[in-house]
Every structure is written in structure tokens, then in C-alpha cells.
Short mmCIF file of C-alpha atoms in Angstrom, two decimals:
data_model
loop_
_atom_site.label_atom_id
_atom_site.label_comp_id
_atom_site.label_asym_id
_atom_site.label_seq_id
_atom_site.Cartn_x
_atom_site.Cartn_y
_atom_site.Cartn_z
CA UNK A 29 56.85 105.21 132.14
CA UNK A 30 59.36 107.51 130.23
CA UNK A 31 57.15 110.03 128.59
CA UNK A 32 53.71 110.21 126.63
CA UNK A 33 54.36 111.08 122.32
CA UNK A 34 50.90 112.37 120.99
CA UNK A 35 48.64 109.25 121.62
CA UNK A 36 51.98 107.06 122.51
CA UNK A 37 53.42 105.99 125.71
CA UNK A 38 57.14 105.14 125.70
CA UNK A 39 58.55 103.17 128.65
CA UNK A 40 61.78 101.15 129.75
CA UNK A 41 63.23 98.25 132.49
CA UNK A 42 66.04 97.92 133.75
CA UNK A 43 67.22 101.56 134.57
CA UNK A 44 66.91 103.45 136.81
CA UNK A 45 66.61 100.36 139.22
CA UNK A 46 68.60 97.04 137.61
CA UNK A 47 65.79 94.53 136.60
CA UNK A 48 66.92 90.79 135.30
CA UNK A 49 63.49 89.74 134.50
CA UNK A 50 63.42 93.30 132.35
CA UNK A 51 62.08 91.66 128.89
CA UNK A 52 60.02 89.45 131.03
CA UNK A 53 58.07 92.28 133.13
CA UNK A 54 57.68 94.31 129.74
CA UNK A 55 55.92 91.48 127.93
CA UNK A 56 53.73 90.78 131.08
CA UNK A 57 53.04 94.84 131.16
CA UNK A 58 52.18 94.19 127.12
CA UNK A 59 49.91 91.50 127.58
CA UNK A 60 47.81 93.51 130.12
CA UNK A 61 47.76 96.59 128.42
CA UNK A 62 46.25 94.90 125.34
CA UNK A 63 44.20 93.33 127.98
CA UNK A 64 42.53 96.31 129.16
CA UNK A 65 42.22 98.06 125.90
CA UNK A 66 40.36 95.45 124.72
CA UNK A 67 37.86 95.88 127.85
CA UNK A 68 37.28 99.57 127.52
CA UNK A 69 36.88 98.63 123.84
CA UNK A 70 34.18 96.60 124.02
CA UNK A 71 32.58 99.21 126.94
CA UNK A 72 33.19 101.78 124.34
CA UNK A 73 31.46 99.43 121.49
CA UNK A 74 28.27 99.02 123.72
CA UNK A 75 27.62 102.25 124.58
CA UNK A 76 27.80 103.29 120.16
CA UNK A 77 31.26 104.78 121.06
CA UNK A 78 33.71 104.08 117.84
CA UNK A 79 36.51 101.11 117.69
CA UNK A 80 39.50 101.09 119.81
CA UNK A 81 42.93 99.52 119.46
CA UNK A 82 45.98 99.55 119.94
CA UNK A 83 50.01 98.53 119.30
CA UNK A 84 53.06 97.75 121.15
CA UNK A 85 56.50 97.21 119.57
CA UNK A 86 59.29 95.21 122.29
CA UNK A 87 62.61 95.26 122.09
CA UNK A 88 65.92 95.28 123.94
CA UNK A 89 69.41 96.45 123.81
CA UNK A 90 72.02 98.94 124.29
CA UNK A 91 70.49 102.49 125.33
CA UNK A 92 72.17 105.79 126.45
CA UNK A 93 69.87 106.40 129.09
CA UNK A 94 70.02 109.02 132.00
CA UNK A 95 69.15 112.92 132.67
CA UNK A 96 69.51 114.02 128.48
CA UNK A 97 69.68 117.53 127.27
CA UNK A 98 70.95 121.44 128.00
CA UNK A 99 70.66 123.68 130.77
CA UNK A 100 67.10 125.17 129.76
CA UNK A 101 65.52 121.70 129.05
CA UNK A 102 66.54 118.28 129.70
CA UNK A 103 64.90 115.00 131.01
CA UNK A 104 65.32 111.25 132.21
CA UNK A 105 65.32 109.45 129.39
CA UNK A 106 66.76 106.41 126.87
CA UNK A 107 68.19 106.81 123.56
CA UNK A 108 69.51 104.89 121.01
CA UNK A 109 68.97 102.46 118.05
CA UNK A 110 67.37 100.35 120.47
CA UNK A 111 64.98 102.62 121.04
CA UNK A 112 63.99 103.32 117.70
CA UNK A 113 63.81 99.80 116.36
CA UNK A 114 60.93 99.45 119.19
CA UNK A 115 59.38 102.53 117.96
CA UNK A 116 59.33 100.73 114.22
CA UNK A 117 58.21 97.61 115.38
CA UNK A 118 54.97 99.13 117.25
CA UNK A 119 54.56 100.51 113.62
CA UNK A 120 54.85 97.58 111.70
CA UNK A 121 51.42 95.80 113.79
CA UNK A 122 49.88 97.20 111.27
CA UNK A 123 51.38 95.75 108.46
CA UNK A 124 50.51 91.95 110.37
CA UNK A 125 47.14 92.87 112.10
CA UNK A 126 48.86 92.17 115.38
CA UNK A 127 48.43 94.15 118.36
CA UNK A 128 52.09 93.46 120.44
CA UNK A 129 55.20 92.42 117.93
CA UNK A 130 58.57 91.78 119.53
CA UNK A 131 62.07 91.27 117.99
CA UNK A 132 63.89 87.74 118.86
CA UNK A 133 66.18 89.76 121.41
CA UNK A 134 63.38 90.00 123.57
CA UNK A 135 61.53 86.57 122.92
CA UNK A 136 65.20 84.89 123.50
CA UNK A 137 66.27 87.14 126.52
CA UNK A 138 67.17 85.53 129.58
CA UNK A 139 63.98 84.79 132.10
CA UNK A 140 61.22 84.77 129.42
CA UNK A 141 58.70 82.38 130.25
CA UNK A 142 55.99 83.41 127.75
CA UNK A 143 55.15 81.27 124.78
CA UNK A 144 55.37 82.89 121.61
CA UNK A 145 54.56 82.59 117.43
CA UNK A 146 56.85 83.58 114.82
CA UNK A 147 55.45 86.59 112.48
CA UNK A 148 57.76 87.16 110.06
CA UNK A 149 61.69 88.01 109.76
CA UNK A 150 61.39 91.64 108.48
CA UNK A 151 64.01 94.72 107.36
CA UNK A 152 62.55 97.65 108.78
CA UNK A 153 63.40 100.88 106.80
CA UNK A 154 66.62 102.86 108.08
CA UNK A 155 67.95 99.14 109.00
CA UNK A 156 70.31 96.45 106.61
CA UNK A 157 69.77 93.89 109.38
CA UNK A 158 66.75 91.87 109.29
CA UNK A 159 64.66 91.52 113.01
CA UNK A 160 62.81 87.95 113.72
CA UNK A 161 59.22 89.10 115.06
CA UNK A 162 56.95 87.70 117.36
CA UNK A 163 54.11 87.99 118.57
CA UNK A 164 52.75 86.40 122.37
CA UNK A 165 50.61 83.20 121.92
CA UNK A 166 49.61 80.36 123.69
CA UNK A 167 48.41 77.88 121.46
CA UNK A 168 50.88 75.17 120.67
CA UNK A 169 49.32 74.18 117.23
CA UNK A 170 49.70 77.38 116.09
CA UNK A 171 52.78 77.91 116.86
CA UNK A 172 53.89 74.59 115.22
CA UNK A 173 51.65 75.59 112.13
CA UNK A 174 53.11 78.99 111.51
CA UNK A 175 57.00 77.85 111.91
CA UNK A 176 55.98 75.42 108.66
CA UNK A 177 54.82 77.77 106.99
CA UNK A 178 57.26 80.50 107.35
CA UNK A 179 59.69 77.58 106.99
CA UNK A 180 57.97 77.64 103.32
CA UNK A 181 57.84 81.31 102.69
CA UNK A 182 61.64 82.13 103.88
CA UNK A 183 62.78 78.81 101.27
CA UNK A 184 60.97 80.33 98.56
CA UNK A 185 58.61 77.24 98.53
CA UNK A 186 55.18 79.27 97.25
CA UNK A 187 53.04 76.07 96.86
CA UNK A 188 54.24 74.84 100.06
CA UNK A 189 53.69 78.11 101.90
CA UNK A 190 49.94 78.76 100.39
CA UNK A 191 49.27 75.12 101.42
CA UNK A 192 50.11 75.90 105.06
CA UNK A 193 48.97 79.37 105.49
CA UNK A 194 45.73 78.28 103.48
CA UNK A 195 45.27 75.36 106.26
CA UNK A 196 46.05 77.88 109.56
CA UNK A 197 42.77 80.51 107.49
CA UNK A 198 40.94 77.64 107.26
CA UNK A 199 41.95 76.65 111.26
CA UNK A 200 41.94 79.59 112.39
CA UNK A 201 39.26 82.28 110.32
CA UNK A 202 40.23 85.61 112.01
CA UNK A 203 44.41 84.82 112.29
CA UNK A 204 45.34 88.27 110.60
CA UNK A 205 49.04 86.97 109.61
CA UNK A 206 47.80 83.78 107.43
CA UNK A 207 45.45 86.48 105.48
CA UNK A 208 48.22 88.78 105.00
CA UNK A 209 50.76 86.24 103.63
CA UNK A 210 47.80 84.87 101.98
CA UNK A 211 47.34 88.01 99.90
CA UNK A 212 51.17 88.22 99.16
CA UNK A 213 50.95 84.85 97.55
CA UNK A 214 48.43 85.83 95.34
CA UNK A 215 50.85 88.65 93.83
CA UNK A 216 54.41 88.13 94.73
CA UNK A 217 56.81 87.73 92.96
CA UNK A 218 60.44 86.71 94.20
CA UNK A 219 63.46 88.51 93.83
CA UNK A 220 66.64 86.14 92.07
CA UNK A 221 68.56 87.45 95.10
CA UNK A 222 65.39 86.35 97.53
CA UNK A 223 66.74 85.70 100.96
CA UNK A 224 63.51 84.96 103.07
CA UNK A 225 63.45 88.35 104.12
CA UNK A 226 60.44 90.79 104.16
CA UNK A 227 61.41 94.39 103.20
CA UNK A 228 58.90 97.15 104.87
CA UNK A 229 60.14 100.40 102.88
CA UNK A 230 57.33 102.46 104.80
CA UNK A 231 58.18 101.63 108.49
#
């Protein structure tokens, strides 16, 4: 654990101690964090408190990291682009209804062993390269489900992409990504230079 930002917690693998199942242990760390929140939550929920949640944004790369800073202040610490594509991705749950999203470095990284689903391939603001997200999840058909219909949405195929998202609603009645492409189809309309990419101007 790095540091606590406001009501955030930022933390990192693989430094100061090496760690080759880094992207591994922070997905595991995710998943149990989400795991917990959700039991205080519902603790919370019984006893009239108000609704809890919260977001995680994963991903891995290059990072200055070490003792940062000037003689009066300084700190262990990471830095770098790495850093602050994480940061936007935590963000950008909110935009999917998701609670963990991850960027393809750290679904494809070397010793990861958890299944995942495909979200969306997004360009977060501040960035011209577009970032594959993912979220963790364990069920096969909707895995298979949601690859067809993003298959759809990135080709520009609308009927074929409100068929499929319209059949993972009707599968699955509280999957918060098939509503929110849902209500894009309903208004979207694409771009001539349309390259299957989402564009988040606000995160």
C-alpha cells in the first residue's frame, strides 16, 4: 500500500521486493477487496446505514518508482503514465457499472490465471491510444456472449450488436455493460472515420 488520496488507496507489485506473479496478486487483492466491500455493504444496508461501493482500475507498466521528492518532503512512491492510466481506469467503472476494470496489459501479463470478459476498447482522455478493458468473470457464456457482441459494436454492425447485447439483458437482467451499450444504440450515431473505438472525453 503506497499511500491513501481522499477516499482512495493507491498500491503497487513488484517493487520494492521483485514479484512475477505481480498482475496476478493485484487482481486476486481486487477480487477480495470488492469482496469485502460488498460484505460491510450489505451490514451497512441492514442496519438503515446508506449504499456502499466501490472501484478499482488495474494496470501495468513502466513506473519511476523509489524515494521521490526534495529535502523537506519526499516519499516511496511510483510515477508515471502507468500510473495514471490506472488512476483513469478506476474512473471509468462508472461509465460501465463495473466495480474492478483492467487494461489488456494486465489481463495478458504473464502468470494470470483469472478468467476474464471484455468491456469495451476505450480512449481515455489525455491518451491517442486506445486501452482493451476487462473486467474479472467467471462465467464462460458470458464471456463468449459479450466478445459477439463487441465483435458487432467495434464492426459498426448496429443491428447485429442490439441483437446480442439485447439477448445477454434478457440473459442476464442486472449485467450493467449490455444496458449501457444498450442505451448507446438507441442514440448513436457513427462517425465516417468510426474505428470501434469508444472515446471517454470526461475521464
Amino acid at each position: 500500500v503506497d499511500k491513501f488520496i481522499g477516499d482512495a488507496v493507491m498500491a503497487f507489485w513488484g517493487a520494492p521486493l521483485p514479484d512475477a506473479q505481480q498482475s496476478q496478486h493485484a487482481l486476486e487483492a481486487a477480487v477480495e477487496m470488492q469482496a469485502a466491500t460488498a460484505r460491510f455493504a450489505a451490514e451497512l444496508a441492514a442496519g438503515g446505514g446508506p449504499p456502499l461501493r466501490m472501484r478499482v482500475g488495474l494496470h501495468r507498466g513502466e513506473c519511476i518508482v523509489g524515494n521521490l521528492g526534495g529535502n523537506a518532503r519526499f516519499e516511496y512512491t511510483a510515477i508515471g503514465d502507468a500510473v495514471n492510466l490506472a488512476s483513469r481506469l478506476e474512473g471509468v467503472n462508472n461509465v460501465y457499472g463495473t466495480g474492478i476494470l483492467l487494461s489488456d496489459a494486465v489481463a495478458k501479463a504473464p502468470g494470470v490465471t483469472m478468467p476474464m470478459r471484455p468491456v469495451d476498447r476505450v480512449r481515455v482522455k489525455g491518451r491517442s491510444q486506445s486501452v482493451p478493458l476487462f473486467t474479472p468473470c467467471t462465467d464462460a457464456a458470458l464471456v463468449a456472449k459479450t466478445e459477439a457482441a463487441l465483435a458487432a459494436w467495434s464492426a459498426g454492425d448496429w443491428h447485429g450488436a442490439r441483437a446480442r447485447w439485447s439477448e445477454i439483458a434478457a440473459g442476464w437482467p442486472d449485467d450493467p455493460v449490455a444496458r449501457v451499450f444498450l442505451a448507446r444504440l438507441e442514440s448513436f450515431s457513427m462517425p465516417s472515420d468510426w474505428d470501434g473505438v469508444t472515446t471517454l472525453e470526461s475521464k
